Amino acid sequence: MSEIPILKVEDLRVSLPVDGGTLNAVRGVSFDVNRGETLCIVGESGCGKSLTSLAIMGLLPRRAKREAAALAFDGQSLQGMSPRGLRKLRGDRMAMIFQEPMTSLNPAYTVGDQLMEALLTHRKVSRSEARARAIALLEQVGITAAERRLAQYPHQLSGGLRQRVMIAMALMCGPELIIADEPTTALDVTIQAQILHLLLELKREMGLALVLITHDLGVVARIADRVAVMYAGEVVETGTAAEIFSDPQHPYTRGLLSCIPVPGRTRPGEHLGSVPGVVPSLIGSFTECGFRERCPLAREACARPIGLTPLGEGRAVRCVLAETEEAAA
Amino acid sequence: MLGFLLKRAALALAVAVTVSIISFLLLRASGDIAVAVAGEGATEADIEAIRIQFGFDRPLIVQYFEWAGNALTGDLGQSVYFRVPVVELIGERMPVTMGLGALALVFAVALSIPLGVAAALRPNSIIDRLSLWIAVLGQAMPSFWFALLLMLVMGVWWRWLPISGAGGFDHYIMPAIALGYYATPAIMRLTRAGMIEVLESDYIRTAHAKGLGTGKVLFKHALRNAVIPVVSLAAVQFGFMLSGSIVIESIFALPGVGHLAWISLQRSDFTVVQGIVLMLSVIYILMALVADLFNAWLDPRIRVA
Ligand SMILES: Nc1ncnc2c1ncn2[C@@H]1O[C@H](COP(=O)(O)OP(=O)(O)O)[C@@H](O)[C@H]1O
Ligand code: SF4
Ligand SMILES: [Mg+2]
């Protein structure tokens, strides 16, 4: 069982210079995604999910700094890779769908131009072949009158349609991995369900690996193979979806799940449970468990940085409670 | 698109009419023209005769409509000094001024857009500082000063270029640089600001995510959006250049419309000055219209409802 994961992230760190010092937005995130697998990343706003995905794609803002023990796509390290090598991967073998469909398309070019460009950049195909592929994909993502849409400009489309176009664009080269960063957050609730449903279907049909960042626990329950729960720049718990839903170990995960504990019974559109309190400042480094301020189970032992405790194959928790249980076992 | 066009054309027409009224009134308000036309030593009777001959004794509104009506048929009156039709005088010199203006605009754009892009790519780098200095100098130095400096260096010391008069293309280079440099700072700063903003935008991130090369990202996806405000500015700057050509053509003794305006002002040849103001205004208004069309082509949000 030593398959090379399509995406390997080990101890990823992202920091940004800010007024009060250095903002450590991502502080040691690790996960693997195997071919065809779906990893869902959940966690409240500001915990570093977007920066994690941008760091993987090499799309961080220029002033951000990225470090990692390992960051590899299909066994190839992304860290030492030349800009050219990275360009060859991006949009071809790995693609990204962003949180902001309204602004992610270039207002100056037609939908068709932007779709076709994605294929023409990576493949030696004629314009008419690229056009045919664009039409086929627009149809596949549920856009009617696809041929006419090609000549339209982004400002002529609704947010939901634009996100469908973004999804079609990500699929143009038939990628092996798609990172979708809250692809429905900016959309109406009814459209949200449609788009997520579409993503699931496409994923099943095409067998691609998916990293889905979402707030929608219903979706997580339905499609995630594995789940990573993030809090304040760290992964606080990972495991299979079944493990996370039926046996959450971290107090934060439990807080999130408190209103919807059973997988399969949650409906799409249901959101993360709210945990009282505020996220700690991400400036500087933690001297205690990042969740301590809000944790109902906090104790003396939590007053130091907490490491991940492995609880078995692909399962880990960042909490002293797990440490002691493990010691007791 | 048609609606947009009509709206812009109507606006241009309204501006043209307003400008013609203003230019008409300005000259009438600047003194008793009959006195100026009659010249020194004219008697009261001479002046009165001229007043009647040129129709200055009639109500202003009548004079304006007569002048404007004639202007529409291409008759801008006679030059008091040259005694030939104003249209002829301007027509002979227009190619010089237009050539100079076009060359100056090309120079300004060719210098300021690449500098603005380079500065935006590396804010606070050496190239950014350098371009800031170029901008500050351009804004601080009066254009006649800069023209004289150019003459001294390129004409007198290095003897690269002729310093005066009309002739071949080489006669236009220094005047075009002097005139164009004046427009450089504004265009460059706006290009820089626009590029910095656009490069931070989500669709540029999308372009990178697609795996596009730097050239495609910068020139296809970023620059096209960043230059939209620059186009309108360039049209405005072209207008400034037309007025700036009065100074520059005089300094370099280029026989263009600006030069004609200068000598006509000195001679109180008001029909000529009026005609020039009107012509230059119309050209400026047309340029603004062209800029609008160009922007509509660049930005589908204007073009496609
Ligand atoms: N470009 C940026 N400049 C400064 N701070 C940023 C930037 N992007 C994100 N951050 C900060 O980094 C932290 C993590 O952000 P993000 O990854 O967007 O969180 P999430 O996607 O989980 O909501 C937040 O505190 C956010 O304010
Ligand atoms: S380490 Fe302590 S404070 Fe942190 S989550 Fe566990 S119990 Fe709560
Ligand atoms: Mg985010």
XYZ file of C-alpha atoms and ligand atoms in Angstrom:
670
model
C 0.000 0.000 0.000
C 2.807 2.382 -0.899
C 0.970 4.196 -3.648
C 2.439 7.624 -4.401
C -0.146 10.186 -3.305
C -1.207 12.651 -5.990
C -0.633 15.397 -3.437
C 1.658 15.270 -0.451
C 1.775 18.147 1.993
C 4.070 17.914 4.957
C 4.592 20.602 7.561
C 3.456 23.423 5.275
C 3.968 26.883 6.698
C 2.827 30.199 5.261
C 3.668 33.520 6.828
C 2.934 37.100 5.868
C 4.627 40.258 7.075
C 2.025 42.463 8.783
C 2.096 45.599 10.893
C 2.540 43.881 14.248
C 5.163 41.361 13.090
C 4.825 38.115 11.186
C 1.410 36.556 10.660
C 1.841 32.794 10.788
C -1.332 31.978 8.926
C -0.476 28.351 8.179
C 1.675 26.659 10.814
C 2.648 23.147 9.921
C -0.156 21.604 7.896
C 0.250 18.027 6.674
C -1.995 15.758 4.632
C -1.867 13.359 1.712
C -4.412 13.010 -1.055
C -4.447 9.790 -3.030
C -5.568 9.459 -6.625
C -9.316 9.671 -6.976
C -9.729 10.536 -3.318
C -11.681 13.444 -1.849
C -10.208 15.369 1.026
C -12.418 17.930 2.703
C -10.831 20.721 4.670
C -13.139 22.328 7.196
C -12.613 25.059 9.720
C -13.912 28.514 10.390
C -13.078 31.576 8.382
C -9.538 32.870 8.763
C -7.976 29.584 9.844
C -5.709 29.419 6.784
C -7.604 27.191 4.356
C -7.279 29.515 1.365
C -3.614 30.221 1.979
C -2.997 26.477 2.246
C -4.574 25.871 -1.153
C -2.844 28.855 -2.756
C 0.458 27.671 -1.310
C 0.001 24.282 -2.970
C -0.764 25.900 -6.330
C 2.117 28.354 -5.995
C -0.311 31.273 -6.182
C 0.421 32.993 -2.890
C 0.673 36.780 -2.846
C 4.233 37.854 -3.504
C 4.940 39.013 0.034
C 3.837 35.686 1.553
C 6.536 33.187 2.507
C 6.067 29.452 2.036
C 8.026 26.657 3.702
C 7.391 22.937 3.836
C 9.158 19.727 4.763
C 7.588 18.255 1.638
C 5.199 19.548 -0.982
C 4.841 17.152 -3.864
C 2.497 16.525 -6.745
C 2.554 12.915 -7.941
C 5.950 12.467 -6.368
C 7.463 15.593 -7.942
C 8.505 18.230 -5.444
C 6.781 21.541 -6.069
C 9.285 23.438 -3.986
C 12.399 23.411 -6.098
C 10.423 23.328 -9.321
C 11.213 25.899 -12.008
C 8.495 28.433 -12.815
C 8.225 26.725 -16.179
C 7.763 23.300 -14.681
C 5.118 24.651 -12.351
C 3.289 26.351 -15.219
C 3.186 23.044 -17.054
C 1.428 21.403 -14.104
C -0.956 24.223 -13.298
C -4.124 24.157 -15.290
C -3.081 20.888 -16.883
C -2.667 18.245 -14.192
C -3.824 20.298 -11.233
C -6.451 22.987 -11.338
C -8.136 25.306 -8.904
C -11.614 26.703 -8.443
C -11.802 29.872 -6.411
C -14.089 31.313 -3.807
C -14.922 34.443 -5.838
C -16.703 33.577 -9.094
C -17.711 37.205 -9.708
C -14.137 38.426 -10.057
C -12.204 35.354 -11.126
C -12.915 35.704 -14.839
C -11.259 38.398 -16.925
C -13.896 41.012 -17.829
C -12.163 41.819 -21.125
C -12.428 38.400 -22.791
C -15.246 36.124 -23.767
C -16.072 32.970 -21.890
C -15.042 30.999 -24.967
C -11.672 32.677 -25.220
C -10.896 32.032 -21.568
C -12.032 28.428 -21.724
C -10.166 27.617 -24.900
C -7.044 29.314 -23.639
C -6.834 26.772 -20.829
C -6.571 23.931 -23.343
C -4.523 25.744 -25.990
C -1.879 26.579 -23.395
C -1.157 22.958 -22.635
C -2.152 20.955 -25.699
C -1.277 21.102 -29.347
C -4.844 21.284 -30.575
C -6.536 23.453 -33.154
C -8.844 26.263 -32.147
C -11.852 24.376 -33.425
C -10.941 21.360 -31.316
C -10.535 23.592 -28.274
C -13.883 25.150 -29.075
C -15.565 21.782 -29.315
C -14.107 20.786 -25.962
C -15.271 24.051 -24.397
C -18.806 23.486 -25.659
C -18.821 19.888 -24.440
C -17.650 20.907 -20.979
C -20.096 23.791 -20.684
C -22.833 21.305 -21.434
C -21.402 18.905 -18.924
C -21.426 21.526 -16.172
C -25.075 22.135 -16.931
C -24.953 25.296 -19.013
C -27.638 25.487 -21.668
C -27.094 27.076 -25.074
C -23.405 26.404 -24.583
C -22.422 27.510 -28.049
C -23.991 30.926 -27.583
C -22.356 31.307 -24.159
C -18.917 31.104 -25.699
C -19.404 34.546 -27.230
C -20.610 36.091 -23.972
C -18.591 38.113 -21.533
C -18.405 37.383 -17.793
C -20.482 40.436 -16.870
C -23.368 38.970 -18.833
C -23.482 35.878 -16.601
C -24.824 35.336 -13.091
C -22.550 34.250 -10.254
C -23.718 30.648 -10.487
C -23.044 30.544 -14.216
C -19.639 32.094 -13.760
C -18.732 29.444 -11.218
C -19.878 26.762 -13.649
C -17.622 28.341 -16.253
C -14.768 28.293 -13.743
C -15.414 24.608 -13.124
C -15.478 23.881 -16.851
C -12.235 25.821 -17.187
C -10.608 23.751 -14.465
C -11.676 20.599 -16.324
C -10.457 21.646 -19.789
C -7.227 19.641 -19.653
C -8.666 16.740 -17.669
C -6.701 17.364 -14.448
C -5.824 14.676 -11.939
C -6.355 17.005 -8.998
C -8.763 19.850 -8.408
C -8.573 22.159 -5.447
C -11.904 23.859 -4.861
C -11.742 26.632 -2.281
C -15.240 27.236 -0.932
C -16.622 27.189 -4.471
C -20.157 27.982 -3.352
C -19.733 30.417 -0.473
C -20.371 33.450 -2.662
C -23.509 31.984 -4.237
C -27.210 31.811 -3.357
C -28.204 28.844 -1.225
C -30.160 27.120 -3.999
C -27.274 27.553 -6.426
C -24.829 26.291 -3.779
C -26.494 22.900 -3.682
C -26.513 22.660 -7.476
C -22.855 23.509 -7.840
C -21.763 21.094 -5.119
C -23.888 18.379 -6.631
C -22.231 19.070 -9.965
C -18.767 18.825 -8.443
C -19.597 15.488 -6.884
C -20.949 14.104 -10.117
C -17.971 15.265 -12.123
C -15.610 13.870 -9.567
C -17.272 10.483 -9.710
C -17.384 10.430 -13.512
C -13.820 11.572 -14.037
C -12.174 9.885 -11.092
C -10.155 12.932 -10.190
C -8.770 13.704 -6.792
C -10.505 16.584 -5.079
C -9.495 18.856 -2.261
C -12.698 20.566 -1.259
C -12.674 23.388 1.211
C -16.179 23.860 2.495
C -18.377 24.976 5.328
C -21.069 22.557 4.349
C -20.875 19.575 6.692
C -23.677 17.875 4.791
C -21.462 17.789 1.743
C -18.519 16.619 3.791
C -20.579 13.757 5.138
C -21.651 12.749 1.658
C -18.467 12.942 -0.340
C -15.384 13.182 1.790
C -13.125 10.171 1.895
C -10.967 11.964 4.371
C -11.379 15.106 6.432
C -8.864 17.584 7.810
C -10.173 19.953 10.469
C -8.194 23.181 10.633
C -8.020 25.653 13.452
C -5.862 28.781 13.651
C -3.461 27.668 10.938
C -3.089 24.100 12.159
C -4.692 20.794 11.344
C -6.240 19.803 14.648
C -7.740 16.519 13.548
C -7.604 14.244 10.514
C -9.256 10.981 9.705
C -11.710 9.313 7.394
C -15.088 10.977 7.155
C -16.631 8.135 9.116
C -14.087 8.484 11.914
C -14.463 12.235 12.144
C -18.248 12.121 12.183
C -18.776 9.150 14.443
C -15.844 9.573 16.760
C -14.578 13.157 16.825
C -11.632 13.437 19.187
C -10.678 17.086 19.250
C -12.852 19.411 21.330
C -13.019 21.834 18.375
C -14.250 19.123 16.022
C -16.828 18.121 18.576
C -17.945 21.715 18.825
C -18.326 21.940 15.067
C -20.296 18.736 14.901
C -22.425 19.331 17.973
C -25.534 20.089 15.961
C -25.135 17.409 13.285
C -23.354 14.351 14.567
C -24.527 11.676 12.137
C -23.182 11.267 8.609
C -25.815 10.487 6.016
C -28.485 12.275 7.958
C -27.226 15.737 7.388
C -28.591 17.618 4.440
C -26.657 19.893 2.158
C -26.745 23.520 3.188
C -26.264 22.820 6.859
C -23.386 24.804 8.207
C -20.671 24.315 10.720
C -21.804 24.533 14.279
C -20.562 27.607 16.021
C -18.084 27.481 18.809
C -18.168 30.447 21.195
C -15.117 32.674 21.493
C -12.632 34.167 19.078
C -9.642 32.846 17.164
C -6.255 33.634 18.786
C -3.923 36.117 17.147
C -1.839 34.421 14.486
C 1.020 36.832 14.916
C 4.083 35.230 16.440
C 4.128 31.630 17.624
C 1.832 29.765 20.003
C 2.993 29.125 23.520
C -0.057 27.046 24.348
C -2.728 25.021 22.586
C -4.231 27.335 19.957
C -7.735 26.358 21.028
C -7.194 26.772 24.765
C -9.053 30.089 25.093
C -12.233 28.517 23.786
C -11.837 24.941 24.904
C -14.338 23.633 27.462
C -11.854 20.914 28.459
C -8.786 23.119 28.819
C -6.448 22.298 31.667
C -2.978 23.010 33.029
C -1.337 20.604 30.611
C -2.565 22.646 27.650
C -0.255 25.570 28.439
C 2.371 24.497 25.896
C 2.446 23.996 22.133
C 0.599 20.773 21.350
C 1.833 18.299 18.729
C -0.197 15.921 16.581
C -0.820 12.560 18.177
C -1.160 9.772 15.606
C -4.110 7.513 16.353
C -3.604 5.041 13.541
C -3.340 5.008 9.754
C -4.117 8.536 8.548
C -5.734 9.520 11.815
C -4.295 12.122 14.161
C -5.417 14.640 16.775
C -3.739 17.704 18.238
C -4.847 17.615 21.883
C -3.413 16.642 25.245
C -6.402 14.410 25.879
C -5.350 12.153 23.027
C -1.780 12.188 24.290
C -2.796 10.882 27.673
C -5.193 8.322 26.253
C -2.458 7.056 24.057
C -0.114 6.882 27.024
C -2.772 5.015 28.990
C -3.403 2.546 26.184
C -23.257 49.902 -28.511
C -25.258 52.117 -30.882
C -26.823 53.875 -27.906
C -23.399 54.439 -26.412
C -22.123 55.821 -29.706
C -25.052 58.197 -30.106
C -24.731 59.407 -26.539
C -21.041 60.113 -26.972
C -21.551 61.827 -30.317
C -24.306 64.031 -28.894
C -22.059 64.935 -25.986
C -19.218 65.765 -28.360
C -21.522 67.999 -30.383
C -22.702 69.816 -27.263
C -19.113 70.410 -26.212
C -18.212 71.661 -29.682
C -21.048 74.196 -29.655
C -20.107 75.371 -26.173
C -16.482 75.741 -27.156
C -17.406 77.720 -30.252
C -19.492 80.134 -28.154
C -16.732 80.523 -25.613
C -14.035 81.074 -28.193
C -16.258 83.579 -29.980
C -17.020 85.528 -26.810
C -13.508 85.391 -25.401
C -12.082 87.246 -28.333
C -14.893 89.763 -28.433
C -14.388 90.393 -24.746
C -10.651 90.887 -25.048
C -10.931 94.439 -26.324
C -12.332 96.496 -29.142
C -11.377 94.506 -32.191
C -12.042 97.300 -34.622
C -9.399 99.394 -32.874
C -6.926 96.538 -33.140
C -7.725 95.944 -36.788
C -7.460 99.592 -37.702
C -4.000 99.672 -36.234
C -2.018 102.503 -34.714
C -2.753 106.038 -35.800
C -6.217 105.271 -37.137
C -8.787 107.982 -36.787
C -12.137 107.572 -35.109
C -13.733 107.557 -38.576
C -11.422 104.773 -39.800
C -12.362 102.646 -36.836
C -16.050 103.260 -37.365
C -15.693 102.303 -41.026
C -14.004 99.039 -40.077
C -16.668 98.379 -37.498
C -19.315 98.599 -40.169
C -17.261 96.773 -42.799
C -16.765 93.757 -40.512
C -20.256 94.012 -39.013
C -19.067 94.579 -35.437
C -21.840 97.070 -34.947
C -24.522 94.376 -35.009
C -25.776 92.452 -31.925
C -23.344 89.791 -30.658
C -25.804 86.964 -31.128
C -26.241 87.821 -34.780
C -22.485 87.976 -35.217
C -22.093 84.613 -33.528
C -24.679 82.883 -35.689
C -23.178 84.371 -38.808
C -19.708 83.243 -37.764
C -20.851 79.786 -36.682
C -22.963 79.327 -39.815
C -20.027 80.265 -41.980
C -17.748 78.005 -39.946
C -20.055 75.095 -40.670
C -19.660 75.704 -44.391
C -15.904 75.833 -43.931
C -15.584 79.607 -43.970
C -13.761 80.972 -40.956
C -13.412 84.448 -42.357
C -10.427 86.384 -43.609
C -7.169 86.985 -41.845
C -6.891 90.654 -41.109
C -3.131 90.538 -41.473
C -2.547 88.053 -44.296
C -5.719 88.984 -46.182
C -6.366 85.352 -47.117
C -9.056 82.941 -45.856
C -8.342 81.620 -42.374
C -9.198 78.102 -43.497
C -6.426 78.279 -46.045
C -3.895 79.521 -43.479
C -4.803 76.790 -41.026
C -5.076 74.107 -43.700
C -1.529 74.750 -44.900
C -0.135 74.417 -41.392
C -2.330 71.659 -39.981
C -0.195 68.757 -41.308
C 2.809 70.091 -39.419
C 0.921 70.374 -36.132
C -0.876 67.066 -36.503
C 2.352 65.320 -37.392
C 4.033 66.877 -34.394
C 1.119 65.980 -32.097
C 0.967 62.404 -33.325
C 4.714 61.943 -32.983
C 4.646 63.485 -29.506
C 1.820 61.179 -28.461
C 3.657 58.152 -29.830
C 6.765 59.216 -27.948
C 4.829 59.769 -24.725
C 3.012 56.435 -24.943
C 6.084 54.487 -26.015
C 8.016 55.866 -23.076
C 5.412 55.928 -20.346
C 3.538 52.652 -20.788
C 6.589 50.348 -20.672
C 8.009 52.388 -17.782
C 4.688 52.266 -15.956
C 4.433 48.499 -16.426
C 8.023 47.959 -15.317
C 7.491 50.146 -12.261
C 4.308 48.260 -11.372
C 6.044 44.887 -11.639
C 8.696 45.884 -9.134
C 7.341 48.614 -6.873
C 10.115 50.515 -5.083
C 12.788 48.990 -7.294
C 15.421 51.048 -9.093
C 13.302 51.203 -12.233
C 10.333 52.400 -10.173
C 12.394 55.148 -8.559
C 13.883 56.127 -11.893
C 10.479 56.418 -13.509
C 9.249 58.445 -10.552
C 12.134 60.854 -11.109
C 11.321 61.103 -14.777
C 7.753 61.917 -13.825
C 8.704 64.524 -11.245
C 11.089 66.212 -13.660
C 8.474 66.212 -16.392
C 5.958 67.807 -14.107
C 8.315 70.322 -12.593
C 10.085 71.599 -15.692
C 8.275 74.113 -17.913
C 8.124 72.785 -21.450
C 9.980 75.746 -22.987
C 12.793 75.118 -20.529
C 12.987 71.498 -21.490
C 12.846 72.421 -25.177
C 15.767 74.805 -24.792
C 17.705 72.165 -22.883
C 17.097 69.662 -25.679
C 18.232 72.175 -28.271
C 21.369 72.894 -26.346
C 22.324 69.285 -25.785
C 21.145 67.487 -28.912
C 21.347 70.382 -31.332
C 24.233 72.565 -30.269
C 26.589 70.285 -28.342
C 26.086 66.931 -30.004
C 24.823 68.315 -33.324
C 22.519 65.346 -33.785
C 19.436 67.186 -34.864
C 18.489 70.466 -36.522
C 17.379 72.998 -33.958
C 15.038 75.086 -36.020
C 12.705 75.231 -38.994
C 10.727 72.716 -40.971
C 12.104 70.102 -43.300
C 12.463 66.371 -43.022
C 11.449 64.059 -40.241
C 14.527 64.999 -38.239
C 13.092 68.466 -37.665
C 10.218 66.944 -35.776
C 12.141 64.748 -33.368
C 13.192 67.295 -30.774
C 9.883 69.197 -30.774
C 8.015 65.891 -30.435
C 10.174 64.851 -27.483
C 9.734 68.240 -25.832
C 5.983 68.129 -26.342
C 5.538 64.439 -25.538
C 7.642 64.467 -22.410
C 5.127 66.796 -20.889
C 2.429 64.105 -21.151
C 4.677 61.284 -19.928
C 4.363 61.631 -16.126
C 0.583 61.415 -15.955
C 0.328 58.506 -18.380
C 3.125 56.650 -16.652
C 1.757 57.065 -13.146
C -1.707 55.995 -14.211
C -0.331 52.940 -16.034
C 1.641 52.012 -12.944
C -1.311 52.419 -10.607
C -3.606 50.532 -12.973
C -1.177 47.649 -13.397
C -0.565 47.331 -9.660
C -4.286 47.144 -9.049
C -4.982 44.709 -11.880
C -2.074 42.427 -10.961
C -3.663 41.915 -7.538
C -6.991 40.984 -9.051
C -8.619 37.588 -8.920
C -8.641 37.073 -12.664
C -4.875 37.462 -12.816
C -4.640 34.730 -10.202
C -6.903 32.650 -12.431
C -4.607 33.292 -15.385
C -1.649 32.039 -13.364
C -3.673 29.066 -12.167
C -4.268 28.102 -15.792
C -0.538 27.831 -16.299
C -0.184 30.804 -18.631
C 3.272 32.253 -19.193
C 4.293 35.599 -17.777
C 3.948 37.374 -21.123
C 0.386 36.194 -21.621
C -0.571 37.101 -18.084
C 0.977 40.559 -18.256
C 0.105 41.653 -21.747
C -3.047 39.756 -22.572
C -4.769 39.659 -19.199
C -3.374 42.562 -17.178
C -2.361 45.379 -19.502
C -5.578 45.411 -21.487
C -7.567 46.103 -18.342
C -4.990 48.472 -16.891
C -4.823 50.776 -19.925
C -8.563 51.461 -20.099
C -8.337 54.604 -17.938
C -5.034 55.484 -19.619
C -6.711 55.820 -23.018
C -9.001 58.615 -21.857
C -6.091 60.308 -20.155
C -4.005 60.107 -23.324
C -6.789 61.878 -25.223
C -6.803 64.663 -22.636
C -3.032 64.860 -22.830
C -3.247 65.125 -26.596
C -5.419 68.189 -26.071
C -2.786 69.692 -23.799
C -0.195 68.932 -26.435
C -2.154 70.819 -29.046
C -2.108 73.892 -26.852
C 1.482 73.177 -25.915
C 2.353 73.226 -29.602
C 1.958 77.024 -29.520
C 5.067 77.245 -27.357
C 6.987 74.387 -28.895
C 6.395 75.345 -32.528
C 7.439 78.877 -31.748
C 10.642 77.777 -30.067
C 11.598 75.403 -32.852
C 10.239 77.724 -35.569
C 8.053 74.940 -36.941
C 5.508 76.520 -39.283
C 2.459 74.836 -37.760
C -0.852 75.984 -36.407
C 0.664 76.716 -33.006
C 3.201 78.996 -34.585
C 0.421 80.681 -36.558
C -1.547 81.171 -33.347
C 1.451 82.782 -31.736
C 2.111 85.311 -34.481
C -1.597 86.006 -34.911
C -1.949 86.734 -31.205
C 0.894 89.190 -31.452
C -0.780 90.878 -34.408
C -4.252 90.803 -32.884
C -5.383 88.830 -35.927
C -8.469 87.682 -34.107
C -10.232 85.804 -36.916
C -7.215 83.538 -37.226
C -6.940 82.973 -33.487
C -10.632 82.256 -33.272
C -10.432 79.835 -36.166
C -7.496 78.038 -34.585
C -9.200 77.743 -31.207
C -12.230 76.287 -32.933
C -10.245 73.858 -35.078
C -8.094 72.630 -32.212
C -11.165 72.201 -30.028
C -12.907 70.156 -32.684
C -9.816 67.988 -33.092
C -9.619 67.532 -29.355
C -13.285 66.582 -29.175
C -12.806 64.090 -31.993
C -9.819 62.609 -30.146
C -11.948 62.167 -27.040
C -14.542 60.424 -29.165
C -11.903 58.140 -30.657
C -10.698 57.389 -27.127
C -14.239 56.450 -26.113
C -14.510 54.108 -29.078
C -11.148 52.580 -28.319
C -12.216 52.028 -24.724
C -15.444 50.436 -25.852
C -13.373 48.057 -27.918
C -11.080 47.306 -24.960
C -13.819 46.926 -22.375
C -16.813 44.785 -23.306
C -18.687 46.080 -20.282
C -19.050 49.362 -22.190
C -19.703 47.714 -25.523
C -22.029 44.821 -24.632
C -24.987 45.503 -22.405
N -3.050 38.676 1.413
C -3.111 38.644 2.747
N -2.491 39.600 3.477
C -2.531 39.579 4.821
N -3.155 38.655 5.528
C -3.796 37.681 4.868
C -3.812 37.617 3.442
N -4.515 36.541 3.061
C -4.940 35.963 4.196
N -4.500 36.635 5.282
C -4.746 36.275 6.682
O -4.319 34.965 6.867
C -5.238 34.252 7.669
C -5.741 33.036 6.924
O -6.464 33.461 5.790
P -7.188 32.438 4.802
O -6.223 31.401 4.361
O -7.809 33.262 3.730
O -8.309 31.809 5.717
P -9.589 30.948 5.305
O -9.509 30.654 3.851
O -9.503 29.722 6.148
O -10.777 31.767 5.667
C -6.334 35.221 8.033
O -6.036 35.738 9.319
C -6.214 36.296 7.017
O -6.593 37.532 7.546
S -5.009 20.612 24.182
Fe -6.250 21.322 25.871
S -7.034 23.250 25.232
Fe -6.258 22.250 23.431
S -7.993 21.234 22.610
Fe -7.017 19.764 23.880
S -7.982 19.990 25.848
Fe -8.564 21.753 24.673
Mg -10.858 31.233 2.345
